[in-house]
mmCIF file of C-alpha atoms in Angstrom:
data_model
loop_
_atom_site.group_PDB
_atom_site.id
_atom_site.type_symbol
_atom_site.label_atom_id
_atom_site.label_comp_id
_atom_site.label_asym_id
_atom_site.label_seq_id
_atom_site.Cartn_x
_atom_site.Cartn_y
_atom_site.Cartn_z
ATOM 1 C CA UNK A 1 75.224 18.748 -157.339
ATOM 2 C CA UNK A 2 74.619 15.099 -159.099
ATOM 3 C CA UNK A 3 73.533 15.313 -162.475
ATOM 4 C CA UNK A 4 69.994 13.381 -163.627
ATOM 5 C CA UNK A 5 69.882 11.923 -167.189
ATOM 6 C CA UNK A 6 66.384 13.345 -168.818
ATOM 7 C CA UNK A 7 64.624 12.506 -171.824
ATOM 8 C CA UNK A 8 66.684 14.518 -174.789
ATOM 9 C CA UNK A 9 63.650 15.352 -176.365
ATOM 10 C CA UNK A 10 62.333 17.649 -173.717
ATOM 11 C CA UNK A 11 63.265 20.944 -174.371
ATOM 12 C CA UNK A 12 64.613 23.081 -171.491
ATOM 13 C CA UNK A 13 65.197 26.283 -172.497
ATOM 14 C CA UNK A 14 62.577 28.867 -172.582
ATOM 15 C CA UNK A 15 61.182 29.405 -175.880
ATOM 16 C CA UNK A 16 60.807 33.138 -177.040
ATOM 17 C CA UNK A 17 56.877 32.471 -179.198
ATOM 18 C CA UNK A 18 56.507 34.295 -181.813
ATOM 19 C CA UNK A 19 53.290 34.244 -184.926
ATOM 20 C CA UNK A 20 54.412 33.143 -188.452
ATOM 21 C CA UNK A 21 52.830 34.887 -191.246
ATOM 22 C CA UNK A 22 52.295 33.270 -194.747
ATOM 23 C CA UNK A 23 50.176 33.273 -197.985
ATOM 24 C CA UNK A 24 48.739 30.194 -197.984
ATOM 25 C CA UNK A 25 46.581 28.930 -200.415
ATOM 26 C CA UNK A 26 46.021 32.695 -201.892
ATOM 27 C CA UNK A 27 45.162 34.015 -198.191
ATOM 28 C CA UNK A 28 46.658 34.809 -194.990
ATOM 29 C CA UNK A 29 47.577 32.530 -192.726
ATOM 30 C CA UNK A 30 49.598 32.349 -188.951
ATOM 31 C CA UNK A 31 51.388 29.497 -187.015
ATOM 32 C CA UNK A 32 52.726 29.823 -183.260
ATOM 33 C CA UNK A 33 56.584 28.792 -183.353
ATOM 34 C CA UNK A 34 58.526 28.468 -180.736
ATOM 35 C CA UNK A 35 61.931 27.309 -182.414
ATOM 36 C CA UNK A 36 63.122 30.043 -184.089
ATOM 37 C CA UNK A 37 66.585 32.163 -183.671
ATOM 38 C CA UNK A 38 68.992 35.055 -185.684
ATOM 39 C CA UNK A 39 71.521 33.155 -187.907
ATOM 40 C CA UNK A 40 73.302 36.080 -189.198
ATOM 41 C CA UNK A 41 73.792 39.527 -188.869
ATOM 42 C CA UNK A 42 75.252 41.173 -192.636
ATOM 43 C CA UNK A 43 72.354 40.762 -194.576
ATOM 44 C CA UNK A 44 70.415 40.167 -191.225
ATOM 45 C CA UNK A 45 68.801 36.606 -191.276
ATOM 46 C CA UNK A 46 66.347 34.180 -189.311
ATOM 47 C CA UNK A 47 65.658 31.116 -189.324
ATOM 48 C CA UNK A 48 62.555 28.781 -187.770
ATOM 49 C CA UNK A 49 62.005 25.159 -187.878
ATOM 50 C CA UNK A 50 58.442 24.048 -189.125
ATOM 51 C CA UNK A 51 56.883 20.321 -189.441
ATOM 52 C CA UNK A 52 57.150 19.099 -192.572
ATOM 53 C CA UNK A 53 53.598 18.983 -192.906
ATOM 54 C CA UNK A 54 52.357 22.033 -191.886
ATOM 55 C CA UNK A 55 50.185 24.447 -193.635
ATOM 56 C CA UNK A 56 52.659 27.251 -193.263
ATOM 57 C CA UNK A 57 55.535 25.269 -194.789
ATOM 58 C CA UNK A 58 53.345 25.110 -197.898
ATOM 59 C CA UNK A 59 52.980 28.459 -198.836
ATOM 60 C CA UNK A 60 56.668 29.254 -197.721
ATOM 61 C CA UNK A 61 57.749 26.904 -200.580
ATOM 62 C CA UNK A 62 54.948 28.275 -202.448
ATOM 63 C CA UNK A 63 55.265 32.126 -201.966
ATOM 64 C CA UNK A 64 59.323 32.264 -200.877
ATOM 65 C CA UNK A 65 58.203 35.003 -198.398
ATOM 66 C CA UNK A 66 57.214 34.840 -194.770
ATOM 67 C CA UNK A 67 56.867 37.014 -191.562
ATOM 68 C CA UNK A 68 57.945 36.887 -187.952
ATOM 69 C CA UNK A 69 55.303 38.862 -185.800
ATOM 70 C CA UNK A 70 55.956 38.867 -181.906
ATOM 71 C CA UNK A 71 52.925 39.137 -179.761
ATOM 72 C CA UNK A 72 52.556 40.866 -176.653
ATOM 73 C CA UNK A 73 51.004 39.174 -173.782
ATOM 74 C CA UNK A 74 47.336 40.632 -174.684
ATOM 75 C CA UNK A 75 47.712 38.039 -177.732
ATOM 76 C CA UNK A 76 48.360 35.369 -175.478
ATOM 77 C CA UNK A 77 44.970 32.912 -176.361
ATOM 78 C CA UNK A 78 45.406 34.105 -180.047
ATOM 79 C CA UNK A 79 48.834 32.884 -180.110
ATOM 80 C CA UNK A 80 48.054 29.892 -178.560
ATOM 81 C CA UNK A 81 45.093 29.189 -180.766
ATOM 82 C CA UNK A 82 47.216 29.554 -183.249
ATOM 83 C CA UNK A 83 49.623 26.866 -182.258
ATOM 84 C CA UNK A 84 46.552 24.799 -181.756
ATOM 85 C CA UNK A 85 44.409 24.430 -185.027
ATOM 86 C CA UNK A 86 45.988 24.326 -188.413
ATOM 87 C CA UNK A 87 44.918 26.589 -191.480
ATOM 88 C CA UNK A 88 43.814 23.562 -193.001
ATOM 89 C CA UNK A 89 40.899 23.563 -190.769
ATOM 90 C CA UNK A 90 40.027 27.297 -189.481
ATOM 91 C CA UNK A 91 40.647 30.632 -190.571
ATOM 92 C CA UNK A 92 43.168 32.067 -188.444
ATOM 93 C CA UNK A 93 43.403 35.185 -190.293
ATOM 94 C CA UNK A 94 39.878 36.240 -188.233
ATOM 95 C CA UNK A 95 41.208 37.300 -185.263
ATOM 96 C CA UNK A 96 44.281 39.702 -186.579
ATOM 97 C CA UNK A 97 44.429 42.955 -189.093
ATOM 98 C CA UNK A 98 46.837 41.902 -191.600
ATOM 99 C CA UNK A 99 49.070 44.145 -193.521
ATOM 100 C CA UNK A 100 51.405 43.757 -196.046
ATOM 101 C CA UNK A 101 55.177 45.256 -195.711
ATOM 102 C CA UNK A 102 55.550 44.934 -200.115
ATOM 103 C CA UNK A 103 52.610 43.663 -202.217
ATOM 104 C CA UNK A 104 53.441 40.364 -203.089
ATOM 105 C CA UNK A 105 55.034 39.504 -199.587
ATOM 106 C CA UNK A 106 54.108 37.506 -196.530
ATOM 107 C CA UNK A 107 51.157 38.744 -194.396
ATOM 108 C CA UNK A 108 51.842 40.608 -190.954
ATOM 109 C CA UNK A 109 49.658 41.258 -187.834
ATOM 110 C CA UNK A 110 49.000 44.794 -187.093
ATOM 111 C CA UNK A 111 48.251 43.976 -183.775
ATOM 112 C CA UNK A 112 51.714 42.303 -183.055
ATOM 113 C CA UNK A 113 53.983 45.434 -181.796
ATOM 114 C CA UNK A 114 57.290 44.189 -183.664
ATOM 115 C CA UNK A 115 57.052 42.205 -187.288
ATOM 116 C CA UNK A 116 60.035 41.264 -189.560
ATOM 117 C CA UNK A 117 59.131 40.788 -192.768
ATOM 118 C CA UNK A 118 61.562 37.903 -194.841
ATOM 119 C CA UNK A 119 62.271 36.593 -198.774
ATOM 120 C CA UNK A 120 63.110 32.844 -198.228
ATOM 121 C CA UNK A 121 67.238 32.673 -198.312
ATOM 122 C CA UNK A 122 67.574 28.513 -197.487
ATOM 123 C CA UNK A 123 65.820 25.717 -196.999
ATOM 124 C CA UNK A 124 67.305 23.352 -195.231
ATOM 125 C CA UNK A 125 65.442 19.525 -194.931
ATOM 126 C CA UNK A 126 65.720 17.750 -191.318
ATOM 127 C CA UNK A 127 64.502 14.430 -190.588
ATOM 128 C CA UNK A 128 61.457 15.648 -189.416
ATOM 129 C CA UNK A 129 61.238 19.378 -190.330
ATOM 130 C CA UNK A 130 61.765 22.079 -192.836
ATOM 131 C CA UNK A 131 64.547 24.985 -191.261
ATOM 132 C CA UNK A 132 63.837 28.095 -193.653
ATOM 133 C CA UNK A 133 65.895 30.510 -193.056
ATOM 134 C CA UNK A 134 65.105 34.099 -194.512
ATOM 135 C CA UNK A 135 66.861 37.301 -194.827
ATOM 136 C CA UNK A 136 64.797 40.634 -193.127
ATOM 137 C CA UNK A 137 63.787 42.470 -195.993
ATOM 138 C CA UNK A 138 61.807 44.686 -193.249
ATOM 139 C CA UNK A 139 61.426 45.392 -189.555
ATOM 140 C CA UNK A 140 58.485 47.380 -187.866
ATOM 141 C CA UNK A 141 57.529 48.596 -184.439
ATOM 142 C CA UNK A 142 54.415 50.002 -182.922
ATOM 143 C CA UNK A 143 54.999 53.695 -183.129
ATOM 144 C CA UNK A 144 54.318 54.178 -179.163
ATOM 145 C CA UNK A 145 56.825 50.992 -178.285
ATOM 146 C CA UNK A 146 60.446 52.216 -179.136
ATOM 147 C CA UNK A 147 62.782 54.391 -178.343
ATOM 148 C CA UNK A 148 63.901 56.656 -180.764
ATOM 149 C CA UNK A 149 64.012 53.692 -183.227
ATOM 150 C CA UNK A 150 64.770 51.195 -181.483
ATOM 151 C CA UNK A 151 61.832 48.550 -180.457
ATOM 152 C CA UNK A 152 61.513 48.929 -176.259
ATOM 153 C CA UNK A 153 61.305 44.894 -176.108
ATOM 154 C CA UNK A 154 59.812 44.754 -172.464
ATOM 155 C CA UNK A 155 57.460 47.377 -173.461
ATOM 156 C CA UNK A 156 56.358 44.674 -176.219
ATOM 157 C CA UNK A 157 55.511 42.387 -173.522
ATOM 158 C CA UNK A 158 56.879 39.298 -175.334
ATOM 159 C CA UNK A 159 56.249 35.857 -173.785
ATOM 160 C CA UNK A 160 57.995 32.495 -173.459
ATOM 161 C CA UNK A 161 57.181 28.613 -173.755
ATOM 162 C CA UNK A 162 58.200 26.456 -170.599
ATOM 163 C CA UNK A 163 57.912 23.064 -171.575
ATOM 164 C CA UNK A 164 58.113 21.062 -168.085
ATOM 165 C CA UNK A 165 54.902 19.683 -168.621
ATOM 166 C CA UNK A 166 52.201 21.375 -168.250
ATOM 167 C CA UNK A 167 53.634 23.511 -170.555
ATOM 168 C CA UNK A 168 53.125 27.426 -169.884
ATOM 169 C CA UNK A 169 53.595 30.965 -170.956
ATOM 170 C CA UNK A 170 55.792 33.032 -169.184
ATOM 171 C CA UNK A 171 56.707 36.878 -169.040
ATOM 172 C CA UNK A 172 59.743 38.291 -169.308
ATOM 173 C CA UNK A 173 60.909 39.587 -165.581
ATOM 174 C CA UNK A 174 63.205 41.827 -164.296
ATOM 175 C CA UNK A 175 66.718 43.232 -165.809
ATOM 176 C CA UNK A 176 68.991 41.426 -163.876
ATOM 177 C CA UNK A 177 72.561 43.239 -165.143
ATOM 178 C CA UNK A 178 73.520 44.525 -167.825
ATOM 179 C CA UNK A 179 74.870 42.729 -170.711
ATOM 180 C CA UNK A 180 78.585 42.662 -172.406
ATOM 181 C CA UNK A 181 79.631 44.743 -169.356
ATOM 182 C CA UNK A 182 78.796 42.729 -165.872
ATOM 183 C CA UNK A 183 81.466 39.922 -166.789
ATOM 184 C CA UNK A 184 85.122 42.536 -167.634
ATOM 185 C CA UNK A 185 85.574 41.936 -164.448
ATOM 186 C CA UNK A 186 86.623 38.401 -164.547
ATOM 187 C CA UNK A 187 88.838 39.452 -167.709
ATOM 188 C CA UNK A 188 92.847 38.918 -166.755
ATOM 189 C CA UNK B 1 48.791 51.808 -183.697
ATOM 190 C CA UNK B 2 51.284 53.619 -186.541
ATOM 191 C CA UNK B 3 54.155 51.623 -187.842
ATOM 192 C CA UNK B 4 57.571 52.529 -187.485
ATOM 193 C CA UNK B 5 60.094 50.901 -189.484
ATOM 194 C CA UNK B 6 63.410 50.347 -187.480
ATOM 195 C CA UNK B 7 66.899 48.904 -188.630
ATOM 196 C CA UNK B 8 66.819 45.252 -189.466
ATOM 197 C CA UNK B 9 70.009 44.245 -187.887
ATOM 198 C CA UNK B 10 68.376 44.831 -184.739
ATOM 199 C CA UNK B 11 67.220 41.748 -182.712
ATOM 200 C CA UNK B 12 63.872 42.133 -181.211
ATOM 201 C CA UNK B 13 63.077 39.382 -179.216
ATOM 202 C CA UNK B 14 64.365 38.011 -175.915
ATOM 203 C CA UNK B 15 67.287 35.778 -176.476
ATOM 204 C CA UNK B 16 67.834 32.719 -174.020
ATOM 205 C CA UNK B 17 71.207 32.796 -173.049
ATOM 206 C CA UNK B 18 73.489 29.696 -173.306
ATOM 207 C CA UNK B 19 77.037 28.368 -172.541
ATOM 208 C CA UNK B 20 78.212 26.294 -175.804
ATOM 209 C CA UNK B 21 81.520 23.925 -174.666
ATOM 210 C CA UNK B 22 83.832 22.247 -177.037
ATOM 211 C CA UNK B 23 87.283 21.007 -177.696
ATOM 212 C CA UNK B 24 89.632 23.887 -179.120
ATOM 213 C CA UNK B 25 92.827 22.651 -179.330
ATOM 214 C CA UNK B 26 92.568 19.897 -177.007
ATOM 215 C CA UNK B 27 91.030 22.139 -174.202
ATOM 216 C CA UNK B 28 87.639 22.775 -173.016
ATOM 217 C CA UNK B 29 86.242 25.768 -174.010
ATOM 218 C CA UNK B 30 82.894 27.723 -173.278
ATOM 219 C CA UNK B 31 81.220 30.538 -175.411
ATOM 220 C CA UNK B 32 78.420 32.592 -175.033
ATOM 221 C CA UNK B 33 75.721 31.865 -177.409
ATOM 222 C CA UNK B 34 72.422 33.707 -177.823
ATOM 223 C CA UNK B 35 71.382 32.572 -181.547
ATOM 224 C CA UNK B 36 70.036 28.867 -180.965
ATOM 225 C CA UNK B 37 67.576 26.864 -181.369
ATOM 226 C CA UNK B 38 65.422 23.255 -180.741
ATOM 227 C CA UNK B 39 64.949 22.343 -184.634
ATOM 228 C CA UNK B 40 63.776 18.501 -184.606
ATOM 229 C CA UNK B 41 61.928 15.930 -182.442
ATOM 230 C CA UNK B 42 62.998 13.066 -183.455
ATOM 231 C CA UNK B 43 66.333 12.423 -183.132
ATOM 232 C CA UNK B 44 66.199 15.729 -180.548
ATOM 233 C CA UNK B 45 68.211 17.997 -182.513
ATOM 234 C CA UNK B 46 69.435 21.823 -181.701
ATOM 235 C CA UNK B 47 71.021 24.395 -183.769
ATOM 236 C CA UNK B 48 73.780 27.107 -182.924
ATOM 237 C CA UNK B 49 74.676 29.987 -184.967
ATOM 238 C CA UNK B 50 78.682 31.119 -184.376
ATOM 239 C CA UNK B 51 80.668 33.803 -186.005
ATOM 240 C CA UNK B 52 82.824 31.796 -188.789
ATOM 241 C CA UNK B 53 85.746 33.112 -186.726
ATOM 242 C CA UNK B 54 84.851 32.163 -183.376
ATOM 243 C CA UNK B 55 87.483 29.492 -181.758
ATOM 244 C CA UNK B 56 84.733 27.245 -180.519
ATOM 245 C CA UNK B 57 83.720 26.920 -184.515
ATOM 246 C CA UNK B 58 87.238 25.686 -184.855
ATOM 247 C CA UNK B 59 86.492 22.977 -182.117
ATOM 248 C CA UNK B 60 83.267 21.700 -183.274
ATOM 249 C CA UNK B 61 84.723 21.137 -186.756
ATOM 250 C CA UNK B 62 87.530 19.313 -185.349
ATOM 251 C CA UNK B 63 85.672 17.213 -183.178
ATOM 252 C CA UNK B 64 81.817 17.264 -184.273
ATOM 253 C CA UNK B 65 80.899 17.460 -180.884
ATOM 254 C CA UNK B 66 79.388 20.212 -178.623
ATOM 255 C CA UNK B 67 77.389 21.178 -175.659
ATOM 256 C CA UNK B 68 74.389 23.575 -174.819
ATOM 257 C CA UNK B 69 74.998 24.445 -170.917
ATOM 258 C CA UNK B 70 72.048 26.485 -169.200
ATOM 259 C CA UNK B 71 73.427 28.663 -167.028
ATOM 260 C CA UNK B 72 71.289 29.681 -163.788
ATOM 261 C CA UNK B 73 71.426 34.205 -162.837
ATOM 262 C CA UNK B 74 74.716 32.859 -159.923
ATOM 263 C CA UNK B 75 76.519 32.530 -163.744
ATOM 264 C CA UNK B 76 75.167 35.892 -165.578
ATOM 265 C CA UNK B 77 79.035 37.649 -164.563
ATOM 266 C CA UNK B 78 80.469 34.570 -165.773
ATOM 267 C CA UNK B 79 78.318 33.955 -169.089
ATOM 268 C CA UNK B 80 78.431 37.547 -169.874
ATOM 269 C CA UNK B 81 82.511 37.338 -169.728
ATOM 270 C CA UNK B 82 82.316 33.687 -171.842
ATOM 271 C CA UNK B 83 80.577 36.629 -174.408
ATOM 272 C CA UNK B 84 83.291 39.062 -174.300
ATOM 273 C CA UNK B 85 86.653 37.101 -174.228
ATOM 274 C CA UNK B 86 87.559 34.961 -176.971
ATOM 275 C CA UNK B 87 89.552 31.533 -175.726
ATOM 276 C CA UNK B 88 92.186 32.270 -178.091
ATOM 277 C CA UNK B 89 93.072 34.726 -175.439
ATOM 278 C CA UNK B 90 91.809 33.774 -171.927
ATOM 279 C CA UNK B 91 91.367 30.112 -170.614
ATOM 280 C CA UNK B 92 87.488 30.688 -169.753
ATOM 281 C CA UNK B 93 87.019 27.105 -168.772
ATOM 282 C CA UNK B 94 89.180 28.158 -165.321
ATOM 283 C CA UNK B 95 85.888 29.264 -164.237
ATOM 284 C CA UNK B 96 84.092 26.369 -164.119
ATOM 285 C CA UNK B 97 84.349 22.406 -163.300
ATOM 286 C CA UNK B 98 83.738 20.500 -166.222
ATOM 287 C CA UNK B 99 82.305 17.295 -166.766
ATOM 288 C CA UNK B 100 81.954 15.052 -170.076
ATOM 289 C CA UNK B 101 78.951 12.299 -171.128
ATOM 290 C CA UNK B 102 81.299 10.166 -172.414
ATOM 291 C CA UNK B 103 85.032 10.466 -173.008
ATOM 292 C CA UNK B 104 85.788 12.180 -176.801
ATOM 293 C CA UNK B 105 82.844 14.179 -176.597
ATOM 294 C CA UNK B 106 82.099 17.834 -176.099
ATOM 295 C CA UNK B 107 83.164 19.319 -172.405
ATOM 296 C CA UNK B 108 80.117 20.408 -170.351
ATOM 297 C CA UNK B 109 79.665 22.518 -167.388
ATOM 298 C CA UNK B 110 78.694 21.114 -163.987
ATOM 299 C CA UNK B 111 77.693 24.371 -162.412
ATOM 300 C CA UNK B 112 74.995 24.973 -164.893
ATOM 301 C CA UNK B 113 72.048 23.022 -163.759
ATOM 302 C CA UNK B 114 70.949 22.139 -167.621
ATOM 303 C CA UNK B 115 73.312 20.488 -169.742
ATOM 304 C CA UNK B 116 73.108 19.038 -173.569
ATOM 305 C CA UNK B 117 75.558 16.878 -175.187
ATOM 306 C CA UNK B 118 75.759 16.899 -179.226
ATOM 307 C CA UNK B 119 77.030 14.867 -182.278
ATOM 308 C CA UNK B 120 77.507 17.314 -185.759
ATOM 309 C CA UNK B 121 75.271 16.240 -187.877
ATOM 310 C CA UNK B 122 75.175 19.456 -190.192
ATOM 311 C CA UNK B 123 76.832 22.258 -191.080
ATOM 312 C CA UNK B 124 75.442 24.984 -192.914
ATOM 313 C CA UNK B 125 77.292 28.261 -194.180
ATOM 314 C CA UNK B 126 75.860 31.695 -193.863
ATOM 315 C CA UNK B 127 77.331 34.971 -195.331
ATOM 316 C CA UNK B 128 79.031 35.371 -192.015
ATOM 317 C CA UNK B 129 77.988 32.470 -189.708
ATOM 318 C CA UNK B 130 78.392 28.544 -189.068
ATOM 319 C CA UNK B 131 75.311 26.855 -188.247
ATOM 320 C CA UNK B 132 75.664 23.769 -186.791
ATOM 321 C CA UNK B 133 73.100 21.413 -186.215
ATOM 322 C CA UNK B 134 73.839 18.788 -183.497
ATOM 323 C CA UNK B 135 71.893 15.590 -182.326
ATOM 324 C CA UNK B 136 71.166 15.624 -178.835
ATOM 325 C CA UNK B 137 72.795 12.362 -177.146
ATOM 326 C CA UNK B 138 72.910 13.264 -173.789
ATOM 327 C CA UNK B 139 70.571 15.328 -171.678
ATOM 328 C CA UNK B 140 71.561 16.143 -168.066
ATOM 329 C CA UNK B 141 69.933 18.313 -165.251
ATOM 330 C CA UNK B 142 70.905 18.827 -161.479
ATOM 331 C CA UNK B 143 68.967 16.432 -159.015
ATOM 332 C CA UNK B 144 67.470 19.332 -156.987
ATOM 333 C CA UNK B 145 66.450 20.649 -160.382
ATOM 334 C CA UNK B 146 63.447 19.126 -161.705
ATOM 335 C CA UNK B 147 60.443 17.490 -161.145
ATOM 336 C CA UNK B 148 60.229 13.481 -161.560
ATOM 337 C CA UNK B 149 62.734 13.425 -164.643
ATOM 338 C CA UNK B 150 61.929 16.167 -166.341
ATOM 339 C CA UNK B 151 63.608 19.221 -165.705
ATOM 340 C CA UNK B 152 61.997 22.337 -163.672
ATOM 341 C CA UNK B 153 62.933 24.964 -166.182
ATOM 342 C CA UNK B 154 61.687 28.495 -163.357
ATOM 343 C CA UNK B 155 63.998 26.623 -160.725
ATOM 344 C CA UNK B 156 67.021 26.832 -163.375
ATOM 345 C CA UNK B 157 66.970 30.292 -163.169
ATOM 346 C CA UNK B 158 67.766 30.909 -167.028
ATOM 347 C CA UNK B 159 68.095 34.501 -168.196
ATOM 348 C CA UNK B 160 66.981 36.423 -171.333
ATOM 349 C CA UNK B 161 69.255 38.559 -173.764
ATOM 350 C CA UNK B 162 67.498 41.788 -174.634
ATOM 351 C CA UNK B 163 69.409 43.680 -177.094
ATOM 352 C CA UNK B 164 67.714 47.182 -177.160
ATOM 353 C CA UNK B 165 70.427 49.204 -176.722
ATOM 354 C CA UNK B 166 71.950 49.026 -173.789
ATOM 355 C CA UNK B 167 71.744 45.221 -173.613
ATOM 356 C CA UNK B 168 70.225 43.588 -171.076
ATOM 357 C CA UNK B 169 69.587 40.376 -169.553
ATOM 358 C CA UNK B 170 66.236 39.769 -167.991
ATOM 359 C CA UNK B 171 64.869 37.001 -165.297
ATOM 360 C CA UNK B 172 62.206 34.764 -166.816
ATOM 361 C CA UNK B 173 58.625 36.302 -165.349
ATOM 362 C CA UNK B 174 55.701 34.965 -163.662
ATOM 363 C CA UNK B 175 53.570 32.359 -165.599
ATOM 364 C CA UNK B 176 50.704 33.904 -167.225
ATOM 365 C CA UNK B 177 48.690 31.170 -169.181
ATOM 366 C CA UNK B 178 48.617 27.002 -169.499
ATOM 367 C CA UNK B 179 50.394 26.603 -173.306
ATOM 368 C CA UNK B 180 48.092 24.570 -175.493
ATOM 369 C CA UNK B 181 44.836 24.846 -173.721
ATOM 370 C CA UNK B 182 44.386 28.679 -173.405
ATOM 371 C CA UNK B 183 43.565 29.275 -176.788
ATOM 372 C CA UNK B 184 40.742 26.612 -177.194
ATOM 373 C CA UNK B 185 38.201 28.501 -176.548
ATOM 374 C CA UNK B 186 38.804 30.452 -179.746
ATOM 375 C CA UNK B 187 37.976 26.939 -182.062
ATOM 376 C CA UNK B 188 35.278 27.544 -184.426
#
């Protein structure tokens, strides 16, 4: 198949979205991100990428704590919301039940079925963003969406960012095969 | 809903799944990579997190250049295996035709409809990773791909890792909501 040249900003992957929680200003406060990933495993660490001038950067510097809530699909126009509006402006806080992992630490949604809870590890400066990478000080799941304890991620409902404009949300679909086990076949 | 703490070293989100080429000793090479991420606008920068003793590691320090491939479900047997077999052992790039941007640079894979081609700009050292941040300086999709120029990211076919044990890898779903309009309705 011939290969198109595309814009290198566009970004075609789909984005898992996840809610990042922060003392901000003295009071609770959650951004939509969709560039986020694991960087390590032993101590287990995450990082996301924020504008430089967001709210939530702020009180990441200020606090050296934040949280990584995924929502399920029922927090779909929350979550978008809050990619929308700044904490500048609104109080994003409304809509969720925060709770606190440690006193002192970043605010998580109750209402988000799996929430890491991080102490800022790194910051690392881009030209146009912050990267702040954390190490998991905590990890929770909804009581009725695990197994054994293990988070049951499709039970979660977690939902991803297309962004061939229009952007849109997508689910997650079927298991396809399973993973670290389909491909021994092709070993030689 | 109770909380339930679980072990933090377990990921709980879906992971996209990528292909990451480079040079290891003067062969193309192709990994399986589930820890990246988009992590600046402007340049278009990504970010991959590798095992310090991973062979492609060795490649993109050598060189400074790699590639983010998006494999379609046809490649899940072959990505899967580009997980499990190092290419200090197999040749893995026997699987695939490869193509490059421009000569010197990172090897990329023609069967995967989504291709990126990167520059080093950063390396950062974790407790047991390399993250390397690249510049994006190519972006390539398949013709039959995408819509205008942009790429048509449900047509690609990409597939989700989710690691509640057993792995998995999941389809992307059906869309559920327009990004960035959905939650306006919730502005004060």
């Amino acid at each position: 198949m011939a290969k198109i040249s595309f814009n290198p900003r566009t970004t075609a992957y789909p984005m898992p979205v996840v809610l990042v929680g922060a003392t901000v200003d003295g009071k609770p406060n959650y951004m939509a991100v969709a560039w986020f990933s694991k960087v390590n495993s032993n101590p287990p660490m995450m990082m996301i990428s924020l504008g430089k001038k967001q709210y939530t950067s702020q009180g990441i510097k200020e606090n050296r704590s934040f949280s990584i809530n995924l929502p399920g699909k029922n927090l779909i126009t929350e979550t978008d919301y809050c990619g929308i509006v700044s904490g500048r402006d609104e109080d994003k806080a409304r809509l969720f039940e925060t709770f606190y992992g440690e006193p002192g630490n970043a605010p998580m949604i109750q209402g988000c079925p799996i929430n890491y809870d991080l102490k800022l590890a790194e910051t690392i400066e881009l030209p146009g963003t912050h990267l702040f990478i954390g190490e998991i000080i905590g990890a929770y799941v909804d009581e009725d969406k695990r197994r054994g304890h293990i988070p049951d991620l499709p039970q979660a409902e977690p939902f991803m960012l297309v962004e061939s404009p229009p952007s849109t949300y997508h689910q997650l679909g079927p298991q396809t095969a399973d993973a670290f086990k389909v491909g021994k076949k092709l070993k030689q």
